[in-house]
Amino acid sequence: MSSSTRILDKIRKKIPSRNTLLFWGSAASLIGYHQYNKRQCKNIILQYSKIASEIANQPCGPLDSPRKVVVILTNQPGEYNLYKTREYWSKYVLPIFVAGALDYDLVEIRNTSFDQENQSSSDVGVGVMEGKVHEYVVGSVFSELRAAIELKYPHVKNARLAAESPSSTLFSQSSESSPEDLPFTPQKQHKLNDFIAIGRNSYAETLNGLSEGLFSNLDLTIKKPQHPSPENSSLEILETNPSTPTQNDISSTSNIDPTSPNHDILLSDPAQLSSANTQESSIIEYEKYKSSIDFPTPSIGYLPFFCYSGWSSIPIRIFNFFNDTKNTAYYSQQALNIVLDSKRPFVKSSDFDLGSDEETMNGWSNKHAEFVVSQKLSDNILIYDTC
């Protein structure tokens, strides 16, 4: 055997087998394609961020305040946690908002009525129209509307504070101070920031909450407990004495005169005792002042999010892991439209159907978003032109 043949045999023995070469070749190809996808997605984000930064570089006047929006993060239908929504926010939307210097309040709401320990794979339709986002929006609208009314009509605020705390010491002290003694505090203009909803379910609940908050009765009912009489208060102290009675104490209590007033109270009907704990309610009238204040209707923005849930969505999720450039470009474009403040009037014939394709996802379980929106709101509200 020649020397060249021996050298070739040695080289052939060191070469990996065919299956090993196929494995490492496939692994290297997948890793390389994934890195290429990440680089392409990063370039897309940088492209949209560069456009958004033009807004951030514009000069701002001394009396101009920066725009601010409220971003509502909630679990998507079929999900018990906010992991996928947070990932969507941080990957596609947040870089564009930061580049455009758009201020935001991030509100996380777990939109489900199920407890963590009661989760099971048999629960379907979780997170669909649960109402938690609706409640938050209504509370925000009520709070800002009442604050705006109290700013213009201070006696309404005084009435609310008096109902919340019966003591009038604070008001007597403030009334003794002259206007010159009080420090100057600039008045704050109360208004609602625009709401940005991620996903169709959050979009529907936000619209419903705005409709209820802006056009329902604004009067506030404050309940306060009735102060007990001195006789009842002294009796309660005797009854709640923590000392352990001795034998003499027990015998002495058995010789109480049945005709004594205290004995009558002790043996009185429970309904009479419960009447002492009845609550009085005070109604603070806000509704009659609502039409006299200038309170602009906030705009709403819808960011589409196709959240894949369940075992059947694993193939498409694997595909998106290696090829996410299309989603990155689509979602980043919607975020850019919000930064650019691109708005249009609300169109009832089409805007109620925004994101209807999301209802075909597994997490919806054949449920649908329901809109209960007043005519006044749909005629006056502006919506970000994201779709």
Short mmCIF file of C-alpha atoms in Angstrom, two decimals:
data_model
loop_
_atom_site.label_atom_id
_atom_site.label_comp_id
_atom_site.label_asym_id
_atom_site.label_seq_id
_atom_site.Cartn_x
_atom_site.Cartn_y
_atom_site.Cartn_z
CA MET A 1 0.00 0.00 0.00
CA SER A 2 1.41 3.32 -1.02
CA SER A 3 1.97 6.15 1.39
CA SER A 4 -0.69 8.29 -0.31
CA THR A 5 -3.29 5.60 0.23
CA ARG A 6 -2.42 5.36 3.90
CA ILE A 7 -2.77 9.11 4.28
CA LEU A 8 -6.20 9.07 2.62
CA ASP A 9 -7.34 6.28 4.92
CA LYS A 10 -6.31 8.27 7.97
CA ILE A 11 -8.18 11.34 6.73
CA ARG A 12 -11.26 9.27 5.92
CA LYS A 13 -11.35 7.86 9.47
CA LYS A 14 -11.32 11.37 10.96
CA ILE A 15 -14.20 12.62 8.81
CA PRO A 16 -17.59 12.49 10.68
CA SER A 17 -20.26 10.14 9.49
CA ARG A 18 -22.95 11.09 7.01
CA ASN A 19 -25.63 11.45 9.70
CA THR A 20 -23.36 13.61 11.84
CA LEU A 21 -22.68 15.91 8.91
CA LEU A 22 -26.39 16.18 8.19
CA PHE A 23 -27.15 17.06 11.81
CA TRP A 24 -24.51 19.75 12.17
CA GLY A 25 -25.26 21.12 8.74
CA SER A 26 -28.96 21.45 9.55
CA ALA A 27 -28.24 22.99 12.95
CA ALA A 28 -25.82 25.50 11.48
CA SER A 29 -28.33 26.42 8.78
CA LEU A 30 -31.14 27.00 11.28
CA ILE A 31 -28.94 29.04 13.59
CA GLY A 32 -27.68 31.10 10.69
CA TYR A 33 -31.18 31.72 9.37
CA HIS A 34 -32.41 32.72 12.84
CA GLN A 35 -29.55 35.19 13.23
CA TYR A 36 -30.31 36.57 9.78
CA ASN A 37 -33.98 36.98 10.79
CA LYS A 38 -32.99 38.80 13.98
CA ARG A 39 -30.75 41.16 12.05
CA GLN A 40 -33.49 41.90 9.52
CA CYS A 41 -36.03 42.57 12.28
CA LYS A 42 -33.57 44.87 14.00
CA ASN A 43 -33.05 46.81 10.78
CA ILE A 44 -36.82 47.19 10.37
CA ILE A 45 -37.16 48.52 13.92
CA LEU A 46 -34.31 50.97 13.29
CA GLN A 47 -35.95 52.10 10.07
CA TYR A 48 -39.24 52.98 11.78
CA SER A 49 -37.43 54.39 14.81
CA LYS A 50 -35.55 56.79 12.54
CA ILE A 51 -38.84 58.11 11.20
CA ALA A 52 -40.25 58.44 14.72
CA SER A 53 -37.15 60.30 15.91
CA GLU A 54 -37.99 63.16 13.55
CA ILE A 55 -40.97 63.91 15.79
CA ALA A 56 -38.77 63.83 18.89
CA ASN A 57 -36.30 66.29 17.34
CA GLN A 58 -38.95 68.91 16.63
CA PRO A 59 -38.73 71.98 18.91
CA CYS A 60 -41.35 72.30 21.63
CA GLY A 61 -42.80 75.61 22.79
CA PRO A 62 -42.48 76.78 26.40
CA LEU A 63 -46.20 76.30 27.03
CA ASP A 64 -46.54 73.03 25.14
CA SER A 65 -46.78 69.82 27.09
CA PRO A 66 -45.58 66.53 25.63
CA ARG A 67 -48.14 64.07 24.36
CA LYS A 68 -49.00 61.23 26.65
CA VAL A 69 -51.01 58.08 26.12
CA VAL A 70 -52.28 55.31 28.36
CA VAL A 71 -51.23 51.88 27.13
CA ILE A 72 -53.37 49.04 28.48
CA LEU A 73 -51.63 45.69 28.70
CA THR A 74 -53.91 42.76 29.41
CA ASN A 75 -53.86 39.04 28.88
CA GLN A 76 -55.09 38.04 25.45
CA PRO A 77 -58.03 35.64 25.04
CA GLY A 78 -56.97 32.14 25.97
CA GLU A 79 -54.04 33.35 28.11
CA TYR A 80 -53.93 33.48 31.90
CA ASN A 81 -50.93 35.80 32.15
CA LEU A 82 -49.55 38.87 30.40
CA TYR A 83 -46.31 37.29 29.16
CA LYS A 84 -47.13 37.35 25.45
CA THR A 85 -48.61 40.85 25.62
CA ARG A 86 -45.53 42.17 27.42
CA GLU A 87 -43.31 40.52 24.82
CA TYR A 88 -45.35 42.10 22.01
CA TRP A 89 -45.13 45.51 23.71
CA SER A 90 -41.39 45.44 24.38
CA LYS A 91 -40.45 44.00 20.99
CA TYR A 92 -42.61 45.89 18.49
CA VAL A 93 -44.13 48.99 20.13
CA LEU A 94 -41.84 50.25 22.89
CA PRO A 95 -38.79 50.98 20.65
CA ILE A 96 -40.94 53.16 18.38
CA PHE A 97 -42.47 55.05 21.31
CA VAL A 98 -39.04 55.67 22.83
CA ALA A 99 -37.61 56.88 19.53
CA GLY A 100 -40.53 59.27 19.09
CA ALA A 101 -40.28 60.54 22.70
CA LEU A 102 -43.92 59.65 23.26
CA ASP A 103 -44.72 59.66 26.96
CA TYR A 104 -46.93 56.85 28.19
CA ASP A 105 -48.51 55.30 31.26
CA LEU A 106 -48.33 51.52 31.20
CA VAL A 107 -51.33 49.89 32.88
CA GLU A 108 -51.28 46.12 33.35
CA ILE A 109 -54.65 44.46 33.94
CA ARG A 110 -55.15 40.75 34.47
CA ASN A 111 -58.42 40.47 32.60
CA THR A 112 -59.68 37.18 33.99
CA SER A 113 -61.95 36.11 36.81
CA PHE A 114 -60.20 32.79 37.35
CA ASP A 115 -57.77 32.25 40.23
CA GLN A 116 -54.27 31.09 39.51
CA GLU A 117 -54.76 27.81 41.37
CA ASN A 118 -57.96 27.05 39.46
CA GLN A 119 -56.32 27.12 36.04
CA SER A 120 -56.85 24.06 33.92
CA SER A 121 -56.62 23.15 30.30
CA SER A 122 -60.37 22.65 30.18
CA ASP A 123 -61.08 26.36 30.77
CA VAL A 124 -61.95 27.94 27.42
CA GLY A 125 -62.74 31.49 26.47
CA VAL A 126 -60.79 32.97 29.37
CA GLY A 127 -60.06 36.67 29.01
CA VAL A 128 -62.93 37.40 26.61
CA MET A 129 -65.05 40.38 27.72
CA GLU A 130 -64.26 39.82 31.41
CA GLY A 131 -64.86 43.52 32.14
CA LYS A 132 -61.67 44.38 34.05
CA VAL A 133 -60.47 46.82 31.38
CA HIS A 134 -63.99 48.26 31.20
CA GLU A 135 -63.98 48.94 34.95
CA TYR A 136 -60.58 50.63 34.82
CA VAL A 137 -61.57 52.97 31.99
CA VAL A 138 -64.86 53.93 33.68
CA GLY A 139 -63.04 54.68 36.92
CA SER A 140 -60.46 56.81 35.12
CA VAL A 141 -63.14 58.84 33.33
CA PHE A 142 -65.15 59.38 36.51
CA SER A 143 -62.05 60.46 38.43
CA GLU A 144 -60.94 63.05 35.88
CA LEU A 145 -64.44 64.40 35.27
CA ARG A 146 -65.09 64.88 38.97
CA ALA A 147 -61.68 66.47 39.46
CA ALA A 148 -62.39 68.93 36.64
CA ILE A 149 -65.75 69.84 38.17
CA GLU A 150 -64.22 70.27 41.64
CA LEU A 151 -61.56 72.55 40.16
CA LYS A 152 -64.19 74.86 38.68
CA TYR A 153 -66.68 74.55 41.55
CA PRO A 154 -64.77 74.33 44.87
CA HIS A 155 -67.96 73.97 46.91
CA VAL A 156 -68.51 70.56 45.31
CA LYS A 157 -65.11 69.45 46.57
CA ASN A 158 -65.88 70.82 50.03
CA ALA A 159 -69.14 68.87 50.07
CA ARG A 160 -67.32 65.67 49.14
CA LEU A 161 -64.64 66.15 51.79
CA ALA A 162 -67.28 66.93 54.40
CA ALA A 163 -69.14 63.74 53.53
CA GLU A 164 -65.97 61.64 53.60
CA SER A 165 -64.75 63.04 56.95
CA PRO A 166 -67.43 64.38 59.31
CA SER A 167 -64.90 66.49 61.20
CA SER A 168 -65.00 70.07 60.00
CA THR A 169 -61.78 71.13 61.67
CA LEU A 170 -59.94 71.25 58.40
CA PHE A 171 -62.51 73.56 56.84
CA SER A 172 -62.62 75.85 59.83
CA GLN A 173 -58.85 76.23 59.77
CA SER A 174 -58.76 76.90 56.06
CA SER A 175 -61.56 79.46 56.33
CA GLU A 176 -59.59 81.42 58.91
CA SER A 177 -56.71 81.93 56.49
CA SER A 178 -56.92 84.89 54.18
CA PRO A 179 -56.33 84.46 50.44
CA GLU A 180 -53.02 86.33 50.79
CA ASP A 181 -51.75 83.73 53.27
CA LEU A 182 -52.43 80.80 50.96
CA PRO A 183 -49.60 79.75 48.60
CA PHE A 184 -50.17 80.14 44.89
CA THR A 185 -50.73 76.83 43.15
CA PRO A 186 -51.29 76.80 39.39
CA GLN A 187 -54.49 75.14 38.33
CA LYS A 188 -54.09 71.81 36.61
CA GLN A 189 -56.12 71.13 33.52
CA HIS A 190 -57.86 67.83 34.02
CA LYS A 191 -58.18 65.77 30.88
CA LEU A 192 -57.92 62.18 29.87
CA ASN A 193 -54.96 60.96 27.87
CA ASP A 194 -55.59 58.89 24.79
CA PHE A 195 -56.09 55.17 25.36
CA ILE A 196 -54.08 52.59 23.41
CA ALA A 197 -55.61 49.12 23.45
CA ILE A 198 -53.66 46.03 22.41
CA GLY A 199 -55.91 43.42 20.83
CA ARG A 200 -59.57 43.42 19.87
CA ASN A 201 -60.88 42.38 23.29
CA SER A 202 -59.14 45.27 25.04
CA TYR A 203 -60.26 47.60 22.25
CA ALA A 204 -63.93 46.65 22.76
CA GLU A 205 -63.80 46.99 26.54
CA THR A 206 -62.02 50.35 26.30
CA LEU A 207 -64.67 51.75 23.95
CA ASN A 208 -67.46 50.47 26.18
CA GLY A 209 -65.78 51.96 29.23
CA LEU A 210 -65.41 55.35 27.57
CA SER A 211 -69.07 55.34 26.59
CA GLU A 212 -70.25 54.51 30.09
CA GLY A 213 -67.84 56.86 31.83
CA LEU A 214 -68.56 59.90 29.68
CA PHE A 215 -72.33 59.61 29.37
CA SER A 216 -73.60 57.91 32.53
CA ASN A 217 -74.67 59.65 35.73
CA LEU A 218 -71.71 61.24 37.50
CA ASP A 219 -73.26 61.77 40.94
CA LEU A 220 -71.28 60.23 43.80
CA THR A 221 -72.96 58.46 46.72
CA ILE A 222 -70.89 58.40 49.91
CA LYS A 223 -72.04 56.22 52.79
CA LYS A 224 -70.98 57.06 56.31
CA PRO A 225 -71.72 55.10 59.51
CA GLN A 226 -74.05 56.63 62.07
CA HIS A 227 -72.39 57.67 65.31
CA PRO A 228 -73.64 55.58 68.28
CA SER A 229 -75.35 57.26 71.20
CA PRO A 230 -73.44 57.61 74.52
CA GLU A 231 -75.61 54.94 76.16
CA ASN A 232 -74.90 52.42 73.42
CA SER A 233 -71.21 53.25 73.39
CA SER A 234 -70.88 52.68 77.16
CA LEU A 235 -72.79 49.45 76.83
CA GLU A 236 -70.43 48.25 74.11
CA ILE A 237 -67.45 48.88 76.36
CA LEU A 238 -68.99 46.76 79.11
CA GLU A 239 -69.83 43.96 76.70
CA THR A 240 -66.36 43.82 75.17
CA ASN A 241 -64.50 43.72 78.50
CA PRO A 242 -61.74 41.15 77.94
CA SER A 243 -61.37 40.23 81.63
CA THR A 244 -62.49 36.74 82.60
CA PRO A 245 -65.44 36.86 85.04
CA THR A 246 -65.10 35.14 88.41
CA GLN A 247 -67.79 33.09 90.12
CA ASN A 248 -68.94 36.15 92.07
CA ASP A 249 -69.20 38.12 88.87
CA ILE A 250 -71.36 35.44 87.31
CA SER A 251 -73.69 35.33 90.26
CA SER A 252 -73.95 39.08 90.45
CA THR A 253 -74.94 39.35 86.80
CA SER A 254 -77.78 36.90 87.42
CA ASN A 255 -79.33 39.29 89.96
CA ILE A 256 -79.81 42.16 87.53
CA ASP A 257 -83.15 43.84 87.90
CA PRO A 258 -85.20 42.99 84.79
CA THR A 259 -86.76 46.44 84.89
CA SER A 260 -83.47 48.28 84.63
CA PRO A 261 -82.88 50.24 81.40
CA ASN A 262 -79.64 48.45 80.63
CA HIS A 263 -81.36 45.11 80.88
CA ASP A 264 -83.98 46.29 78.44
CA ILE A 265 -81.21 47.13 75.99
CA LEU A 266 -79.53 43.78 76.43
CA LEU A 267 -82.80 41.95 75.85
CA SER A 268 -83.96 44.16 73.03
CA ASP A 269 -84.77 42.81 69.60
CA PRO A 270 -81.76 42.31 67.27
CA ALA A 271 -83.46 44.43 64.63
CA GLN A 272 -83.39 47.38 67.02
CA LEU A 273 -79.69 46.85 67.62
CA SER A 274 -78.97 46.67 63.92
CA SER A 275 -80.82 49.94 63.38
CA ALA A 276 -78.11 51.65 65.39
CA ASN A 277 -75.59 50.61 62.76
CA THR A 278 -77.58 51.87 59.78
CA GLN A 279 -75.62 54.04 57.38
CA GLU A 280 -76.49 57.46 56.12
CA SER A 281 -75.63 58.31 52.54
CA SER A 282 -74.71 61.65 51.04
CA ILE A 283 -75.12 62.30 47.33
CA ILE A 284 -72.57 64.68 45.82
CA GLU A 285 -74.10 66.22 42.71
CA TYR A 286 -71.65 66.30 39.82
CA GLU A 287 -74.01 65.56 36.95
CA LYS A 288 -75.61 69.01 36.81
CA TYR A 289 -72.19 70.64 36.38
CA LYS A 290 -70.87 68.25 33.73
CA SER A 291 -72.20 70.21 30.78
CA SER A 292 -70.52 73.43 31.97
CA ILE A 293 -66.93 72.18 31.85
CA ASP A 294 -64.69 71.84 28.82
CA PHE A 295 -63.67 68.19 28.84
CA PRO A 296 -62.32 66.91 25.51
CA THR A 297 -63.13 63.38 24.48
CA PRO A 298 -59.98 61.24 24.49
CA SER A 299 -58.98 59.38 21.36
CA ILE A 300 -58.54 55.64 21.16
CA GLY A 301 -55.91 53.59 19.40
CA TYR A 302 -56.14 49.95 18.41
CA LEU A 303 -52.99 47.87 18.01
CA PRO A 304 -53.68 44.50 16.37
CA PHE A 305 -52.17 41.45 18.00
CA PHE A 306 -52.59 37.91 16.71
CA CYS A 307 -51.84 35.85 19.80
CA TYR A 308 -51.37 32.16 19.04
CA SER A 309 -52.44 29.87 21.88
CA GLY A 310 -52.78 26.14 22.27
CA TRP A 311 -50.94 23.11 20.94
CA SER A 312 -52.29 23.51 17.42
CA SER A 313 -50.51 26.86 17.06
CA ILE A 314 -47.03 25.42 17.69
CA PRO A 315 -46.13 25.10 13.96
CA ILE A 316 -46.96 28.74 13.18
CA ARG A 317 -45.09 29.87 16.29
CA ILE A 318 -42.01 27.93 15.19
CA PHE A 319 -42.29 29.52 11.75
CA ASN A 320 -42.51 33.02 13.27
CA PHE A 321 -39.47 32.27 15.40
CA PHE A 322 -37.38 31.90 12.24
CA ASN A 323 -39.26 34.36 10.02
CA ASP A 324 -40.68 37.33 11.94
CA THR A 325 -39.86 40.16 9.55
CA LYS A 326 -43.44 40.47 8.29
CA ASN A 327 -44.91 40.80 11.79
CA THR A 328 -42.18 43.25 12.80
CA ALA A 329 -42.89 45.53 9.86
CA TYR A 330 -46.66 45.34 10.35
CA TYR A 331 -46.76 45.95 14.10
CA SER A 332 -44.07 48.64 14.02
CA GLN A 333 -45.98 50.54 11.35
CA GLN A 334 -49.05 50.65 13.60
CA ALA A 335 -46.97 51.96 16.50
CA LEU A 336 -45.45 54.61 14.23
CA ASN A 337 -48.90 55.88 13.26
CA ILE A 338 -49.62 56.50 16.94
CA VAL A 339 -46.33 58.38 17.39
CA LEU A 340 -47.11 60.49 14.32
CA ASP A 341 -50.52 61.33 15.85
CA SER A 342 -52.33 60.12 12.75
CA LYS A 343 -56.04 60.28 13.65
CA ARG A 344 -59.33 60.16 11.80
CA PRO A 345 -63.03 60.28 12.72
CA PHE A 346 -64.59 57.09 14.00
CA VAL A 347 -66.48 55.19 11.29
CA LYS A 348 -69.19 52.98 12.77
CA SER A 349 -69.58 50.82 9.69
CA SER A 350 -65.97 49.63 9.79
CA ASP A 351 -64.31 50.51 13.09
CA PHE A 352 -66.52 48.20 15.13
CA ASP A 353 -65.08 45.39 13.01
CA LEU A 354 -61.44 46.28 13.62
CA GLY A 355 -59.54 43.16 14.57
CA SER A 356 -62.43 40.83 13.83
CA ASP A 357 -59.87 38.42 12.35
CA GLU A 358 -58.51 37.93 15.85
CA GLU A 359 -61.73 36.20 16.87
CA THR A 360 -60.74 33.24 14.71
CA MET A 361 -57.82 32.50 17.05
CA ASN A 362 -58.04 29.50 19.35
CA GLY A 363 -58.19 31.56 22.54
CA TRP A 364 -61.54 33.14 21.65
CA SER A 365 -63.33 29.76 21.68
CA ASN A 366 -66.10 30.96 19.32
CA LYS A 367 -66.83 34.00 21.50
CA HIS A 368 -67.10 37.52 20.14
CA ALA A 369 -66.40 41.05 21.30
CA GLU A 370 -69.51 43.05 22.18
CA PHE A 371 -69.74 46.81 21.70
CA VAL A 372 -72.13 48.95 23.75
CA VAL A 373 -71.25 52.46 22.60
CA SER A 374 -73.48 55.51 22.69
CA GLN A 375 -74.24 57.48 19.56
CA LYS A 376 -72.64 60.62 21.02
CA LEU A 377 -69.32 58.91 21.53
CA SER A 378 -69.16 57.28 18.10
CA ASP A 379 -69.97 60.64 16.48
CA ASN A 380 -67.30 62.62 18.36
CA ILE A 381 -64.40 60.31 19.13
CA LEU A 382 -61.25 60.17 17.04
CA ILE A 383 -59.36 56.95 16.41
CA TYR A 384 -55.74 56.46 15.48
CA ASP A 385 -55.39 55.39 11.88
CA THR A 386 -53.56 52.14 12.56
CA CYS A 387 -55.60 49.83 10.33
#
